[in-house]
Amino acid sequence: MANKGGHRRFGNIRQLPSGRFQASYLGPDGRRHHAPETYERKGDAERALSLIEAEIIKGQWIDPERGKVKLQEYAQTWIKERPGLRPRTIDLYTWTLNKHITPYLGGVQLGKLSTAMIRQWRTELLGKGVSAGMVAKAYRLLRAVLMTAANDDGIIQRNPCRIRGADAEHAAERPVLTVSQVFELADRVGRRPIGNVRKVADEVYRLRFQRNGAMRTHRETFRNRSEAERALWEMAASGKADSEQDRRFRAMILLATFASLRWGEISALRRMDVDLDGRNVRVRVAFVERSTGGLILGPPKSKAGRRTVGIPESIVPILREHMDTYVRDEPDALMFPGAKGGPLRRSGFNTRTRWVDVVKDMGLPGLHFHDLRHTGNMLAAESGAGLKDLMARMGHDNVRAAMIYQHAVRGADQAITDAIDRQLNRDVRSRGLIAR
């Protein structure tokens, strides 16, 4: 709007040699700024200045120069400076950014990102076959980054991630094992066939196996070692070859299930953390495996992760046998060490137990180790305990952190443990699964 005498009250407009109109104004910072675009008509430039003036009056003005930072640069800094992120979360965010966000939007300036642009990005990901769950994760990460840009840093006026339902992730229902299946799994992961494979010529491998205590040679030869080893395992499963029982992982399966422990928690347990007389296990720390392969010992996943969990009496004899047989006497000795005595890695566990093949043979293809914790949580929920008591046992945060310390003294947790024990006594002892 112009004042008397042809002078504008706010901003200036000039016509460029091209014939278009350019608007400029003094910002609250005392510097002259130009409108983000030029206009075909002078009236359009005047309307743009009116809108900018209104933003300044309302305190909503944002320096357009700040919005020129590119999304990739800002997001990388966001991940680096985000407080409280666990190492695996940093790895996941970095991978998601580099894989699904940067190739499409990384070069776009924050100030030019729009809801339509983000909707097109999401549609393109889905069209290229990226799973709906992964797209939802990428969208949530992008939304969090841009929320900081809008609310904390004031780089953009509002978050353009405004697509209803784009953050929803409908994970498949995870399996819940029966008590009998848990014990069967605990036994199967330690069962190994007795035999060996050796190379006798180029692309020729011979298999020897034990049956009824006597070593025999398989009548066929095999083209590679893996084919011969697969045949040996199949013979043991069908009873055509003898097998032996390695019980070192039996206690691990049972404790992870019935105490609802995460992989990082149970792999970090020390002898001093397990009190068999008091029937409880203390979760103090957890291992985190980085995408680079490094292991980091740190706090559990959440503040509530530091907890004391009751151990059902039914599995105490199995844990005692395990500690007497496989765990060194030092208080800080690992409860479930790797092959060379160091921390047990997930990949090493899967290889040594043939996890993928074992769960497939049990009719549970795709079963994850974490599903054992899910099973334990379901058993705990069936005890009838309240939500806060269950969250304390499972190591989940709730709105009142003080409740975590209240339940660490085992009061409510003992009721849950006793309820699980009653189920074990009913479902397991009657089937002869405890006495081995």
Tab-separated table of C-alpha atoms in Angstrom:
chain	number	residue	atom	x	y	z
A	1	MET	CA	0.000	0.000	0.000
A	2	ALA	CA	1.357	3.479	-0.929
A	3	ASN	CA	1.224	6.565	1.271
A	4	LYS	CA	0.398	10.044	-0.013
A	5	GLY	CA	2.906	11.357	-2.496
A	6	GLY	CA	3.334	7.928	-4.045
A	7	HIS	CA	5.572	6.598	-1.250
A	8	ARG	CA	4.832	3.149	0.158
A	9	ARG	CA	4.293	2.757	3.885
A	10	PHE	CA	6.002	-0.656	3.871
A	11	GLY	CA	8.494	-1.969	1.339
A	12	ASN	CA	9.461	-0.976	-2.163
A	13	ILE	CA	8.508	-2.228	-5.616
A	14	ARG	CA	10.563	-1.785	-8.738
A	15	GLN	CA	10.122	-2.944	-12.292
A	16	LEU	CA	12.939	-5.048	-13.677
A	17	PRO	CA	14.270	-4.777	-17.261
A	18	SER	CA	12.336	-7.973	-17.970
A	19	GLY	CA	9.097	-6.150	-17.192
A	20	ARG	CA	8.391	-8.168	-14.008
A	21	PHE	CA	8.062	-6.541	-10.592
A	22	GLN	CA	10.366	-7.136	-7.635
A	23	ALA	CA	9.339	-6.422	-4.041
A	24	SER	CA	11.793	-5.633	-1.236
A	25	TYR	CA	11.474	-4.571	2.393
A	26	LEU	CA	13.408	-3.955	5.594
A	27	GLY	CA	13.088	-6.906	7.901
A	28	PRO	CA	13.008	-6.881	11.710
A	29	ASP	CA	16.753	-7.567	11.570
A	30	GLY	CA	17.327	-4.178	9.906
A	31	ARG	CA	18.444	-5.741	6.637
A	32	ARG	CA	16.816	-5.386	3.240
A	33	HIS	CA	15.228	-8.567	1.910
A	34	HIS	CA	13.629	-9.432	-1.415
A	35	ALA	CA	10.401	-11.353	-1.831
A	36	PRO	CA	11.096	-14.984	-2.801
A	37	GLU	CA	9.913	-14.436	-6.377
A	38	THR	CA	9.181	-11.725	-8.932
A	39	TYR	CA	5.683	-10.917	-10.152
A	40	GLU	CA	4.050	-10.311	-13.512
A	41	ARG	CA	1.771	-7.571	-12.161
A	42	LYS	CA	2.511	-4.784	-9.697
A	43	GLY	CA	-0.629	-5.614	-7.730
A	44	ASP	CA	0.718	-9.116	-7.054
A	45	ALA	CA	3.910	-7.618	-5.648
A	46	GLU	CA	1.863	-5.294	-3.426
A	47	ARG	CA	-0.149	-8.230	-2.067
A	48	ALA	CA	3.086	-10.115	-1.331
A	49	LEU	CA	4.384	-7.145	0.673
A	50	SER	CA	1.090	-6.941	2.582
A	51	LEU	CA	1.411	-10.586	3.597
A	52	ILE	CA	5.020	-10.125	4.668
A	53	GLU	CA	4.082	-7.049	6.709
A	54	ALA	CA	1.333	-9.065	8.433
A	55	GLU	CA	3.843	-11.778	9.335
A	56	ILE	CA	6.169	-9.199	10.871
A	57	ILE	CA	3.334	-7.662	12.895
A	58	LYS	CA	2.273	-11.099	14.199
A	59	GLY	CA	5.860	-12.049	15.003
A	60	GLN	CA	5.756	-14.884	12.456
A	61	TRP	CA	8.324	-13.501	10.016
A	62	ILE	CA	11.182	-15.832	9.102
A	63	ASP	CA	14.378	-14.748	7.439
A	64	PRO	CA	14.118	-16.237	3.925
A	65	GLU	CA	17.915	-16.614	3.764
A	66	ARG	CA	17.781	-19.212	6.541
A	67	GLY	CA	15.378	-21.327	4.533
A	68	LYS	CA	17.987	-21.767	1.812
A	69	VAL	CA	19.813	-24.492	3.762
A	70	LYS	CA	19.372	-27.829	2.004
A	71	LEU	CA	17.499	-30.669	3.638
A	72	GLN	CA	20.415	-33.127	3.473
A	73	GLU	CA	22.762	-30.753	5.287
A	74	TYR	CA	20.195	-29.837	7.930
A	75	ALA	CA	19.078	-33.442	8.534
A	76	GLN	CA	22.649	-34.692	8.942
A	77	THR	CA	23.274	-32.000	11.555
A	78	TRP	CA	19.945	-32.827	13.211
A	79	ILE	CA	20.937	-36.472	13.681
A	80	LYS	CA	24.389	-35.521	14.948
A	81	GLU	CA	23.081	-33.021	17.503
A	82	ARG	CA	19.880	-34.772	18.533
A	83	PRO	CA	20.134	-35.430	22.306
A	84	GLY	CA	19.620	-38.870	23.775
A	85	LEU	CA	19.798	-40.951	20.593
A	86	ARG	CA	21.169	-44.456	21.094
A	87	PRO	CA	23.938	-45.632	18.742
A	88	ARG	CA	21.660	-48.042	16.875
A	89	THR	CA	19.077	-45.292	16.453
A	90	ILE	CA	21.742	-43.007	14.984
A	91	ASP	CA	22.706	-45.775	12.558
A	92	LEU	CA	19.056	-46.370	11.615
A	93	TYR	CA	18.313	-42.673	11.085
A	94	THR	CA	21.475	-42.195	9.013
A	95	TRP	CA	20.694	-45.213	6.843
A	96	THR	CA	17.066	-44.131	6.337
A	97	LEU	CA	18.117	-40.595	5.451
A	98	ASN	CA	20.730	-41.740	2.922
A	99	LYS	CA	18.570	-44.484	1.421
A	100	HIS	CA	15.072	-43.045	1.228
A	101	ILE	CA	15.176	-39.276	1.774
A	102	THR	CA	18.381	-37.698	0.454
A	103	PRO	CA	18.194	-39.189	-3.073
A	104	TYR	CA	14.802	-37.533	-3.557
A	105	LEU	CA	14.688	-34.419	-1.368
A	106	GLY	CA	18.219	-33.903	-0.084
A	107	GLY	CA	19.048	-31.089	-2.484
A	108	VAL	CA	15.847	-29.119	-1.833
A	109	GLN	CA	16.041	-25.971	0.293
A	110	LEU	CA	13.995	-26.196	3.489
A	111	GLY	CA	12.089	-23.065	2.608
A	112	LYS	CA	10.917	-24.594	-0.671
A	113	LEU	CA	9.642	-27.891	0.732
A	114	SER	CA	5.873	-28.218	0.393
A	115	THR	CA	3.242	-30.751	1.383
A	116	ALA	CA	2.659	-31.524	-2.294
A	117	MET	CA	6.364	-32.219	-2.773
A	118	ILE	CA	6.439	-34.558	0.215
A	119	ARG	CA	3.282	-36.316	-0.962
A	120	GLN	CA	4.935	-36.924	-4.335
A	121	TRP	CA	8.088	-38.247	-2.606
A	122	ARG	CA	6.042	-40.693	-0.541
A	123	THR	CA	4.107	-41.879	-3.592
A	124	GLU	CA	7.341	-42.434	-5.491
A	125	LEU	CA	8.799	-44.555	-2.686
A	126	LEU	CA	5.717	-46.764	-2.558
A	127	GLY	CA	5.700	-47.023	-6.347
A	128	LYS	CA	9.266	-48.305	-6.327
A	129	GLY	CA	8.319	-51.159	-4.021
A	130	VAL	CA	9.531	-49.770	-0.707
A	131	SER	CA	7.399	-51.373	2.006
A	132	ALA	CA	4.655	-49.336	3.632
A	133	GLY	CA	6.330	-49.823	7.013
A	134	MET	CA	9.652	-48.475	5.768
A	135	VAL	CA	7.962	-45.507	4.088
A	136	ALA	CA	6.189	-44.710	7.366
A	137	LYS	CA	9.528	-44.778	9.205
A	138	ALA	CA	11.109	-42.455	6.637
A	139	TYR	CA	8.130	-40.082	6.845
A	140	ARG	CA	8.315	-39.965	10.654
A	141	LEU	CA	12.024	-39.150	10.502
A	142	LEU	CA	11.456	-36.378	7.940
A	143	ARG	CA	8.591	-34.980	9.996
A	144	ALA	CA	10.734	-34.893	13.154
A	145	VAL	CA	13.562	-33.106	11.331
A	146	LEU	CA	11.238	-30.491	9.873
A	147	MET	CA	9.427	-30.072	13.190
A	148	THR	CA	12.695	-28.913	14.703
A	149	ALA	CA	13.276	-26.605	11.741
A	150	ALA	CA	9.854	-25.021	12.264
A	151	ASN	CA	9.382	-24.982	16.049
A	152	ASP	CA	12.903	-24.745	17.454
A	153	ASP	CA	15.099	-23.126	14.803
A	154	GLY	CA	12.480	-20.955	13.114
A	155	ILE	CA	13.809	-21.753	9.645
A	156	ILE	CA	10.381	-22.498	8.135
A	157	GLN	CA	6.946	-21.223	9.107
A	158	ARG	CA	5.315	-24.618	9.529
A	159	ASN	CA	6.067	-28.275	9.051
A	160	PRO	CA	5.050	-29.364	5.529
A	161	CYS	CA	4.679	-33.006	6.650
A	162	ARG	CA	0.901	-32.839	6.912
A	163	ILE	CA	-0.213	-36.040	5.169
A	164	ARG	CA	-2.857	-37.760	7.246
A	165	GLY	CA	-2.037	-41.396	8.012
A	166	ALA	CA	1.427	-41.295	6.416
A	167	ASP	CA	3.068	-42.044	9.762
A	168	ALA	CA	0.948	-45.117	10.465
A	169	GLU	CA	2.802	-48.416	10.499
A	170	HIS	CA	0.785	-51.601	10.747
A	171	ALA	CA	3.299	-54.209	11.850
A	172	ALA	CA	2.441	-57.844	11.378
A	173	GLU	CA	1.256	-59.656	14.481
A	174	ARG	CA	4.246	-61.307	16.125
A	175	PRO	CA	3.950	-64.967	17.142
A	176	VAL	CA	3.421	-65.991	20.736
A	177	LEU	CA	4.869	-69.382	21.687
A	178	THR	CA	3.255	-71.836	24.036
A	179	VAL	CA	5.195	-72.900	27.104
A	180	SER	CA	5.837	-76.277	25.483
A	181	GLN	CA	7.198	-74.599	22.349
A	182	VAL	CA	9.575	-72.483	24.426
A	183	PHE	CA	11.063	-75.582	26.044
A	184	GLU	CA	11.207	-77.410	22.722
A	185	LEU	CA	13.054	-74.477	21.181
A	186	ALA	CA	15.451	-74.374	24.150
A	187	ASP	CA	16.304	-78.025	23.529
A	188	ARG	CA	16.537	-77.820	19.758
A	189	VAL	CA	18.982	-74.904	19.584
A	190	GLY	CA	21.594	-77.037	21.327
A	191	ARG	CA	21.135	-80.219	19.319
A	192	ARG	CA	23.916	-81.029	16.856
A	193	PRO	CA	24.485	-84.056	14.622
A	194	ILE	CA	27.566	-86.196	15.142
A	195	GLY	CA	29.603	-86.373	11.960
A	196	ASN	CA	31.982	-84.500	9.706
A	197	VAL	CA	32.497	-83.347	6.138
A	198	ARG	CA	35.788	-83.432	4.256
A	199	LYS	CA	36.893	-82.541	0.748
A	200	VAL	CA	38.238	-85.515	-1.198
A	201	ALA	CA	38.664	-83.933	-4.658
A	202	ASP	CA	37.676	-80.827	-6.619
A	203	GLU	CA	33.949	-80.244	-6.075
A	204	VAL	CA	33.661	-83.562	-4.254
A	205	TYR	CA	32.834	-83.732	-0.542
A	206	ARG	CA	32.314	-86.850	1.527
A	207	LEU	CA	30.077	-87.090	4.578
A	208	ARG	CA	30.680	-89.295	7.611
A	209	PHE	CA	28.064	-89.641	10.334
A	210	GLN	CA	27.445	-91.562	13.513
A	211	ARG	CA	24.501	-93.898	13.858
A	212	ASN	CA	23.845	-96.076	16.889
A	213	GLY	CA	27.287	-95.167	18.181
A	214	ALA	CA	29.197	-96.269	15.058
A	215	MET	CA	30.741	-93.958	12.428
A	216	ARG	CA	29.634	-94.587	8.854
A	217	THR	CA	30.303	-93.080	5.421
A	218	HIS	CA	27.446	-91.710	3.365
A	219	ARG	CA	27.069	-93.605	0.113
A	220	GLU	CA	26.742	-90.384	-1.904
A	221	THR	CA	29.187	-87.529	-2.427
A	222	PHE	CA	28.308	-83.838	-2.529
A	223	ARG	CA	29.293	-80.909	-4.737
A	224	ASN	CA	30.008	-78.498	-1.878
A	225	ARG	CA	30.403	-78.415	1.878
A	226	SER	CA	27.118	-76.669	2.631
A	227	GLU	CA	25.156	-79.321	0.733
A	228	ALA	CA	26.843	-82.081	2.720
A	229	GLU	CA	26.290	-80.314	6.043
A	230	ARG	CA	22.618	-79.793	5.191
A	231	ALA	CA	22.273	-83.519	4.515
A	232	LEU	CA	23.883	-84.300	7.885
A	233	TRP	CA	21.427	-82.077	9.756
A	234	GLU	CA	18.480	-83.591	7.889
A	235	MET	CA	19.654	-87.098	8.792
A	236	ALA	CA	19.868	-86.148	12.469
A	237	ALA	CA	16.406	-84.601	12.378
A	238	SER	CA	14.938	-87.767	10.872
A	239	GLY	CA	16.802	-90.078	13.271
A	240	LYS	CA	19.155	-91.482	10.631
A	241	ALA	CA	22.172	-89.996	12.403
A	242	ASP	CA	23.029	-89.604	16.089
A	243	SER	CA	23.095	-86.174	17.677
A	244	GLU	CA	24.510	-84.651	20.831
A	245	GLN	CA	23.058	-82.009	23.125
A	246	ASP	CA	24.870	-78.726	23.847
A	247	ARG	CA	22.904	-77.146	26.671
A	248	ARG	CA	24.729	-73.806	26.859
A	249	PHE	CA	21.915	-71.879	25.144
A	250	ARG	CA	19.029	-73.679	26.836
A	251	ALA	CA	19.098	-71.429	29.890
A	252	MET	CA	19.407	-68.352	27.693
A	253	ILE	CA	16.207	-69.152	25.799
A	254	LEU	CA	14.254	-69.798	28.986
A	255	LEU	CA	15.522	-66.752	30.875
A	256	ALA	CA	14.968	-64.401	27.921
A	257	THR	CA	11.380	-65.645	27.627
A	258	PHE	CA	10.188	-65.894	31.200
A	259	ALA	CA	11.981	-62.737	32.408
A	260	SER	CA	11.038	-60.699	29.296
A	261	LEU	CA	14.612	-59.688	28.459
A	262	ARG	CA	15.834	-57.993	25.297
A	263	TRP	CA	18.785	-59.391	23.339
A	264	GLY	CA	21.126	-56.596	24.425
A	265	GLU	CA	20.105	-57.073	28.051
A	266	ILE	CA	20.554	-60.825	28.291
A	267	SER	CA	23.822	-60.824	26.331
A	268	ALA	CA	25.259	-58.291	28.821
A	269	LEU	CA	24.278	-60.193	31.981
A	270	ARG	CA	27.066	-61.088	34.416
A	271	ARG	CA	27.144	-63.747	37.104
A	272	MET	CA	26.648	-61.075	39.777
A	273	ASP	CA	23.401	-59.970	38.098
A	274	VAL	CA	21.664	-63.308	38.645
A	275	ASP	CA	20.529	-64.121	42.189
A	276	LEU	CA	19.181	-67.668	42.168
A	277	ASP	CA	18.514	-67.719	45.922
A	278	GLY	CA	16.522	-64.516	45.684
A	279	ARG	CA	15.088	-65.638	42.323
A	280	ASN	CA	15.690	-62.423	40.432
A	281	VAL	CA	17.848	-61.002	37.673
A	282	ARG	CA	19.121	-57.432	37.710
A	283	VAL	CA	19.254	-55.567	34.402
A	284	ARG	CA	21.886	-52.822	34.652
A	285	VAL	CA	23.391	-52.456	31.162
A	286	ALA	CA	22.910	-53.701	27.608
A	287	PHE	CA	25.058	-54.322	24.559
A	288	VAL	CA	24.309	-52.322	21.415
A	289	GLU	CA	25.691	-53.588	18.108
A	290	ARG	CA	26.407	-50.824	15.619
A	291	SER	CA	25.832	-51.217	11.896
A	292	THR	CA	29.612	-51.012	11.552
A	293	GLY	CA	29.948	-54.171	13.645
A	294	GLY	CA	31.187	-52.545	16.837
A	295	LEU	CA	29.739	-53.469	20.237
A	296	ILE	CA	28.966	-50.761	22.782
A	297	LEU	CA	28.111	-51.439	26.415
A	298	GLY	CA	25.706	-48.832	27.694
A	299	PRO	CA	22.449	-48.275	29.547
A	300	PRO	CA	19.327	-50.268	28.642
A	301	LYS	CA	16.994	-49.044	25.912
A	302	SER	CA	14.954	-46.821	28.221
A	303	LYS	CA	15.173	-45.377	31.716
A	304	ALA	CA	12.775	-48.076	32.834
A	305	GLY	CA	15.146	-50.675	31.389
A	306	ARG	CA	17.200	-50.638	34.588
A	307	ARG	CA	15.133	-53.002	36.653
A	308	THR	CA	15.044	-56.143	38.763
A	309	VAL	CA	12.924	-58.957	37.349
A	310	GLY	CA	11.738	-62.045	39.167
A	311	ILE	CA	12.770	-65.502	37.899
A	312	PRO	CA	10.148	-68.264	37.943
A	313	GLU	CA	11.188	-70.971	40.394
A	314	SER	CA	10.625	-73.648	37.758
A	315	ILE	CA	13.680	-72.609	35.716
A	316	VAL	CA	16.036	-71.942	38.650
A	317	PRO	CA	17.536	-75.495	38.536
A	318	ILE	CA	18.289	-75.046	34.808
A	319	LEU	CA	19.976	-71.707	35.451
A	320	ARG	CA	21.960	-73.190	38.338
A	321	GLU	CA	23.184	-76.038	36.122
A	322	HIS	CA	24.139	-73.522	33.435
A	323	MET	CA	26.103	-71.333	35.836
A	324	ASP	CA	27.931	-74.325	37.311
A	325	THR	CA	28.823	-75.674	33.863
A	326	TYR	CA	29.391	-72.726	31.536
A	327	VAL	CA	29.964	-69.556	33.608
A	328	ARG	CA	33.301	-68.681	35.180
A	329	ASP	CA	33.410	-68.065	38.933
A	330	GLU	CA	34.303	-64.369	38.726
A	331	PRO	CA	31.380	-62.059	39.629
A	332	ASP	CA	31.772	-60.149	36.360
A	333	ALA	CA	31.887	-63.279	34.180
A	334	LEU	CA	29.412	-63.170	31.299
A	335	MET	CA	26.396	-65.420	31.740
A	336	PHE	CA	26.209	-66.219	28.027
A	337	PRO	CA	29.637	-65.641	26.441
A	338	GLY	CA	30.571	-66.051	22.801
A	339	ALA	CA	32.716	-68.871	21.420
A	340	LYS	CA	35.957	-67.175	22.515
A	341	GLY	CA	34.696	-65.953	25.876
A	342	GLY	CA	33.789	-62.421	24.783
A	343	PRO	CA	30.331	-60.918	24.319
A	344	LEU	CA	27.949	-63.064	22.299
A	345	ARG	CA	26.956	-61.462	19.008
A	346	ARG	CA	23.569	-62.043	17.458
A	347	SER	CA	25.116	-63.363	14.239
A	348	GLY	CA	27.281	-65.803	16.181
A	349	PHE	CA	24.281	-67.011	18.153
A	350	ASN	CA	22.242	-67.549	14.988
A	351	THR	CA	25.071	-69.502	13.362
A	352	ARG	CA	25.881	-71.700	16.358
A	353	THR	CA	22.242	-72.515	17.059
A	354	ARG	CA	21.117	-72.750	13.407
A	355	TRP	CA	18.269	-70.520	14.519
A	356	VAL	CA	16.687	-70.024	11.095
A	357	ASP	CA	16.558	-73.761	10.351
A	358	VAL	CA	15.430	-74.719	13.862
A	359	VAL	CA	12.448	-72.372	13.981
A	360	LYS	CA	11.507	-73.367	10.428
A	361	ASP	CA	11.558	-77.056	11.402
A	362	MET	CA	9.311	-76.220	14.357
A	363	GLY	CA	6.754	-74.645	12.040
A	364	LEU	CA	7.663	-71.120	13.171
A	365	PRO	CA	9.464	-69.622	10.147
A	366	GLY	CA	10.571	-66.053	10.656
A	367	LEU	CA	10.511	-66.266	14.456
A	368	HIS	CA	12.816	-63.622	15.953
A	369	PHE	CA	14.708	-63.865	19.219
A	370	HIS	CA	12.766	-60.786	20.335
A	371	ASP	CA	9.559	-62.820	20.020
A	372	LEU	CA	10.664	-64.691	23.140
A	373	ARG	CA	10.339	-61.441	25.080
A	374	HIS	CA	6.948	-60.918	23.452
A	375	THR	CA	5.900	-64.359	24.667
A	376	GLY	CA	7.069	-63.571	28.200
A	377	ASN	CA	5.189	-60.300	28.147
A	378	MET	CA	2.001	-62.102	27.167
A	379	LEU	CA	2.428	-64.591	29.997
A	380	ALA	CA	2.957	-61.708	32.409
A	381	ALA	CA	-0.152	-59.949	31.123
A	382	GLU	CA	-2.184	-63.089	31.732
A	383	SER	CA	-1.329	-62.819	35.428
A	384	GLY	CA	-3.878	-60.026	35.728
A	385	ALA	CA	-1.305	-57.466	36.876
A	386	GLY	CA	-1.983	-53.777	36.342
A	387	LEU	CA	-0.534	-51.819	33.440
A	388	LYS	CA	2.064	-49.996	35.514
A	389	ASP	CA	3.277	-53.244	37.074
A	390	LEU	CA	3.623	-54.838	33.661
A	391	MET	CA	5.483	-51.840	32.264
A	392	ALA	CA	7.920	-51.978	35.175
A	393	ARG	CA	8.631	-55.666	34.535
A	394	MET	CA	9.006	-55.214	30.800
A	395	GLY	CA	11.268	-52.182	31.132
A	396	HIS	CA	8.947	-49.744	29.380
A	397	ASP	CA	8.856	-46.046	30.277
A	398	ASN	CA	5.656	-44.543	31.599
A	399	VAL	CA	4.568	-41.029	32.469
A	400	ARG	CA	5.605	-41.386	36.099
A	401	ALA	CA	9.228	-42.420	36.263
A	402	ALA	CA	9.075	-42.744	40.051
A	403	MET	CA	6.971	-45.874	39.615
A	404	ILE	CA	10.013	-47.603	38.121
A	405	TYR	CA	11.928	-47.391	41.377
A	406	GLN	CA	8.914	-48.406	43.432
A	407	HIS	CA	8.576	-51.670	41.526
A	408	ALA	CA	12.312	-52.366	41.554
A	409	VAL	CA	11.895	-53.676	45.099
A	410	ARG	CA	9.988	-56.643	43.626
A	411	GLY	CA	6.661	-56.097	45.379
A	412	ALA	CA	4.286	-56.109	42.407
A	413	ASP	CA	6.789	-57.985	40.246
A	414	GLN	CA	6.741	-60.952	42.606
A	415	ALA	CA	3.027	-61.449	41.990
A	416	ILE	CA	3.689	-61.558	38.253
A	417	THR	CA	6.556	-64.029	38.714
A	418	ASP	CA	4.416	-66.300	40.879
A	419	ALA	CA	1.646	-66.239	38.271
A	420	ILE	CA	4.096	-67.287	35.561
A	421	ASP	CA	5.362	-70.014	37.871
A	422	ARG	CA	1.854	-71.393	38.301
A	423	GLN	CA	1.490	-71.586	34.532
A	424	LEU	CA	4.826	-73.360	34.216
A	425	ASN	CA	3.894	-75.832	36.928
A	426	ARG	CA	0.597	-76.560	35.206
A	427	ASP	CA	1.737	-76.645	31.589
A	428	VAL	CA	5.272	-77.919	31.882
A	429	ARG	CA	5.780	-80.191	34.867
A	430	SER	CA	2.789	-82.288	33.878
A	431	ARG	CA	4.475	-82.928	30.527
A	432	GLY	CA	7.879	-83.783	31.950
A	433	LEU	CA	9.697	-80.871	30.299
A	434	ILE	CA	11.645	-79.700	33.357
A	435	ALA	CA	13.464	-82.880	34.296
A	436	ARG	CA	16.140	-83.337	31.671
